[in-house]
Amino acid sequence: VHSNYKFSDFFNSNELVTYTNSDDLLDKINFYKSNDILRKKIAKNGMVKYHKSFSTEKICSYMLSKIFDLKINEKEKWMI
C-alpha cells in the first residue's frame, strides 16, 4: 500500500508493508518474493488486526452510536 494512504495510522510494519515510490515498491516486491515466511507472517498479522479492528460488530456499534448518540466502550483509532 502506498504510504500516502496513511494505513500506517492503523497498522504497524509487522501487519502491513508500505512503499513510498516505484523504486521502493520494486525493492519490496523482490524482497518479499524471496522471503515467503516473513511475507506470510505479515499478511497473517494484518488479517488478524483487520478482523479485530473492523469487525461487523464494531462497525455496526459505531454506526448505531452515531445515529442514536450512544457511547462506545471500546473505541478503535478509526472511530471519530
mmCIF file with all atom_site columns, C-alpha atoms in Angstrom, residues 2-80:
data_model
loop_
_atom_site.group_PDB
_atom_site.id
_atom_site.type_symbol
_atom_site.label_atom_id
_atom_site.label_alt_id
_atom_site.label_comp_id
_atom_site.label_asym_id
_atom_site.label_entity_id
_atom_site.label_seq_id
_atom_site.pdbx_PDB_ins_code
_atom_site.Cartn_x
_atom_site.Cartn_y
_atom_site.Cartn_z
_atom_site.occupancy
_atom_site.B_iso_or_equiv
_atom_site.pdbx_formal_charge
_atom_site.auth_seq_id
_atom_site.auth_comp_id
_atom_site.auth_asym_id
_atom_site.auth_atom_id
_atom_site.pdbx_PDB_model_num
ATOM 1  C CA . HIS A 1 2  ? 1.352   3.436   -0.845 1.00 0.00 ? 2  HIS A CA 1
ATOM 2  C CA . SER A 1 3  ? 2.382   5.337   2.267  1.00 0.00 ? 3  SER A CA 1
ATOM 3  C CA . ASN A 1 4  ? 0.251   8.343   1.215  1.00 0.00 ? 4  ASN A CA 1
ATOM 4  C CA . TYR A 1 5  ? -2.874  6.396   2.161  1.00 0.00 ? 5  TYR A CA 1
ATOM 5  C CA . LYS A 1 6  ? -1.908  6.533   5.873  1.00 0.00 ? 6  LYS A CA 1
ATOM 6  C CA . PHE A 1 7  ? -2.705  2.891   6.594  1.00 0.00 ? 7  PHE A CA 1
ATOM 7  C CA . SER A 1 8  ? 0.271   3.070   8.953  1.00 0.00 ? 8  SER A CA 1
ATOM 8  C CA . ASP A 1 9  ? -2.039  5.034   11.265 1.00 0.00 ? 9  ASP A CA 1
ATOM 9  C CA . PHE A 1 10 ? -3.865  1.731   11.845 1.00 0.00 ? 10 PHE A CA 1
ATOM 10 C CA . PHE A 1 11 ? -1.291  -0.973  11.086 1.00 0.00 ? 11 PHE A CA 1
ATOM 11 C CA . ASN A 1 12 ? 2.352   -1.321  12.099 1.00 0.00 ? 12 ASN A CA 1
ATOM 12 C CA . SER A 1 13 ? 5.201   -2.703  9.990  1.00 0.00 ? 13 SER A CA 1
ATOM 13 C CA . ASN A 1 14 ? 4.517   -6.238  11.285 1.00 0.00 ? 14 ASN A CA 1
ATOM 14 C CA . GLU A 1 15 ? 1.000   -6.044  9.845  1.00 0.00 ? 15 GLU A CA 1
ATOM 15 C CA . LEU A 1 16 ? 1.361   -4.083  6.599  1.00 0.00 ? 16 LEU A CA 1
ATOM 16 C CA . VAL A 1 17 ? 4.023   -3.235  4.038  1.00 0.00 ? 17 VAL A CA 1
ATOM 17 C CA . THR A 1 18 ? 4.003   0.264   2.584  1.00 0.00 ? 18 THR A CA 1
ATOM 18 C CA . TYR A 1 19 ? 6.072   1.830   -0.170 1.00 0.00 ? 19 TYR A CA 1
ATOM 19 C CA . THR A 1 20 ? 6.955   5.430   -0.985 1.00 0.00 ? 20 THR A CA 1
ATOM 20 C CA . ASN A 1 21 ? 7.756   5.317   -4.717 1.00 0.00 ? 21 ASN A CA 1
ATOM 21 C CA . SER A 1 22 ? 8.077   2.884   -7.616 1.00 0.00 ? 22 SER A CA 1
ATOM 22 C CA . ASP A 1 23 ? 11.709  2.002   -6.786 1.00 0.00 ? 23 ASP A CA 1
ATOM 23 C CA . ASP A 1 24 ? 10.765  1.257   -3.183 1.00 0.00 ? 24 ASP A CA 1
ATOM 24 C CA . LEU A 1 25 ? 7.833   -0.850  -4.400 1.00 0.00 ? 25 LEU A CA 1
ATOM 25 C CA . LEU A 1 26 ? 10.057  -2.853  -6.747 1.00 0.00 ? 26 LEU A CA 1
ATOM 26 C CA . ASP A 1 27 ? 12.623  -3.422  -3.980 1.00 0.00 ? 27 ASP A CA 1
ATOM 27 C CA . LYS A 1 28 ? 9.926   -4.657  -1.608 1.00 0.00 ? 28 LYS A CA 1
ATOM 28 C CA . ILE A 1 29 ? 8.335   -6.910  -4.222 1.00 0.00 ? 29 ILE A CA 1
ATOM 29 C CA . ASN A 1 30 ? 11.700  -8.560  -4.858 1.00 0.00 ? 30 ASN A CA 1
ATOM 30 C CA . PHE A 1 31 ? 12.490  -8.805  -1.146 1.00 0.00 ? 31 PHE A CA 1
ATOM 31 C CA . TYR A 1 32 ? 9.182   -10.382 -0.136 1.00 0.00 ? 32 TYR A CA 1
ATOM 32 C CA . LYS A 1 33 ? 9.150   -12.623 -3.214 1.00 0.00 ? 33 LYS A CA 1
ATOM 33 C CA . SER A 1 34 ? 12.278  -14.220 -1.744 1.00 0.00 ? 34 SER A CA 1
ATOM 34 C CA . ASN A 1 35 ? 11.035  -14.237 1.868  1.00 0.00 ? 35 ASN A CA 1
ATOM 35 C CA . ASP A 1 36 ? 7.901   -16.388 1.966  1.00 0.00 ? 36 ASP A CA 1
ATOM 36 C CA . ILE A 1 37 ? 7.846   -16.881 5.724  1.00 0.00 ? 37 ILE A CA 1
ATOM 37 C CA . LEU A 1 38 ? 8.105   -13.178 6.541  1.00 0.00 ? 38 LEU A CA 1
ATOM 38 C CA . ARG A 1 39 ? 5.591   -12.246 3.816  1.00 0.00 ? 39 ARG A CA 1
ATOM 39 C CA . LYS A 1 40 ? 3.056   -14.771 5.107  1.00 0.00 ? 40 LYS A CA 1
ATOM 40 C CA . LYS A 1 41 ? 3.628   -13.684 8.711  1.00 0.00 ? 41 LYS A CA 1
ATOM 41 C CA . ILE A 1 42 ? 2.964   -10.023 7.861  1.00 0.00 ? 42 ILE A CA 1
ATOM 42 C CA . ALA A 1 43 ? -0.111  -10.997 5.829  1.00 0.00 ? 43 ALA A CA 1
ATOM 43 C CA . LYS A 1 44 ? -1.490  -13.080 8.697  1.00 0.00 ? 44 LYS A CA 1
ATOM 44 C CA . ASN A 1 45 ? -0.792  -10.354 11.267 1.00 0.00 ? 45 ASN A CA 1
ATOM 45 C CA . GLY A 1 46 ? -2.536  -7.804  9.038  1.00 0.00 ? 46 GLY A CA 1
ATOM 46 C CA . MET A 1 47 ? -5.536  -10.050 8.549  1.00 0.00 ? 47 MET A CA 1
ATOM 47 C CA . VAL A 1 48 ? -5.886  -10.672 12.289 1.00 0.00 ? 48 VAL A CA 1
ATOM 48 C CA . LYS A 1 49 ? -5.596  -6.949  13.064 1.00 0.00 ? 49 LYS A CA 1
ATOM 49 C CA . TYR A 1 50 ? -8.080  -6.026  10.330 1.00 0.00 ? 50 TYR A CA 1
ATOM 50 C CA . HIS A 1 51 ? -10.697 -8.525  11.506 1.00 0.00 ? 51 HIS A CA 1
ATOM 51 C CA . LYS A 1 52 ? -10.220 -7.406  15.117 1.00 0.00 ? 52 LYS A CA 1
ATOM 52 C CA . SER A 1 53 ? -10.378 -3.671  14.407 1.00 0.00 ? 53 SER A CA 1
ATOM 53 C CA . PHE A 1 54 ? -13.026 -3.689  11.675 1.00 0.00 ? 54 PHE A CA 1
ATOM 54 C CA . SER A 1 55 ? -15.355 -6.466  12.790 1.00 0.00 ? 55 SER A CA 1
ATOM 55 C CA . THR A 1 56 ? -19.013 -6.322  11.820 1.00 0.00 ? 56 THR A CA 1
ATOM 56 C CA . GLU A 1 57 ? -19.898 -5.856  15.478 1.00 0.00 ? 57 GLU A CA 1
ATOM 57 C CA . LYS A 1 58 ? -17.590 -2.834  15.844 1.00 0.00 ? 58 LYS A CA 1
ATOM 58 C CA . ILE A 1 59 ? -18.762 -1.220  12.609 1.00 0.00 ? 59 ILE A CA 1
ATOM 59 C CA . CYS A 1 60 ? -22.447 -1.688  13.480 1.00 0.00 ? 60 CYS A CA 1
ATOM 60 C CA . SER A 1 61 ? -21.834 -0.443  17.016 1.00 0.00 ? 61 SER A CA 1
ATOM 61 C CA . TYR A 1 62 ? -20.126 2.650   15.639 1.00 0.00 ? 62 TYR A CA 1
ATOM 62 C CA . MET A 1 63 ? -22.927 3.340   13.182 1.00 0.00 ? 63 MET A CA 1
ATOM 63 C CA . LEU A 1 64 ? -25.599 2.962   15.862 1.00 0.00 ? 64 LEU A CA 1
ATOM 64 C CA . SER A 1 65 ? -23.639 5.192   18.230 1.00 0.00 ? 65 SER A CA 1
ATOM 65 C CA . LYS A 1 66 ? -23.611 7.933   15.603 1.00 0.00 ? 66 LYS A CA 1
ATOM 66 C CA . ILE A 1 67 ? -27.280 7.523   14.700 1.00 0.00 ? 67 ILE A CA 1
ATOM 67 C CA . PHE A 1 68 ? -28.577 7.368   18.290 1.00 0.00 ? 68 PHE A CA 1
ATOM 68 C CA . ASP A 1 69 ? -25.820 9.389   20.001 1.00 0.00 ? 69 ASP A CA 1
ATOM 69 C CA . LEU A 1 70 ? -24.682 6.435   22.137 1.00 0.00 ? 70 LEU A CA 1
ATOM 70 C CA . LYS A 1 71 ? -21.346 5.931   23.880 1.00 0.00 ? 71 LYS A CA 1
ATOM 71 C CA . ILE A 1 72 ? -18.960 3.219   22.660 1.00 0.00 ? 72 ILE A CA 1
ATOM 72 C CA . ASN A 1 73 ? -16.987 1.383   25.354 1.00 0.00 ? 73 ASN A CA 1
ATOM 73 C CA . GLU A 1 74 ? -14.052 0.222   23.237 1.00 0.00 ? 74 GLU A CA 1
ATOM 74 C CA . LYS A 1 75 ? -13.067 2.739   20.577 1.00 0.00 ? 75 LYS A CA 1
ATOM 75 C CA . GLU A 1 76 ? -10.751 1.936   17.698 1.00 0.00 ? 76 GLU A CA 1
ATOM 76 C CA . LYS A 1 77 ? -8.442  4.535   16.126 1.00 0.00 ? 77 LYS A CA 1
ATOM 77 C CA . TRP A 1 78 ? -10.737 4.898   13.127 1.00 0.00 ? 78 TRP A CA 1
ATOM 78 C CA . MET A 1 79 ? -13.764 5.806   15.255 1.00 0.00 ? 79 MET A CA 1
ATOM 79 C CA . ILE A 1 80 ? -14.149 9.580   15.338 1.00 0.00 ? 80 ILE A CA 1
#
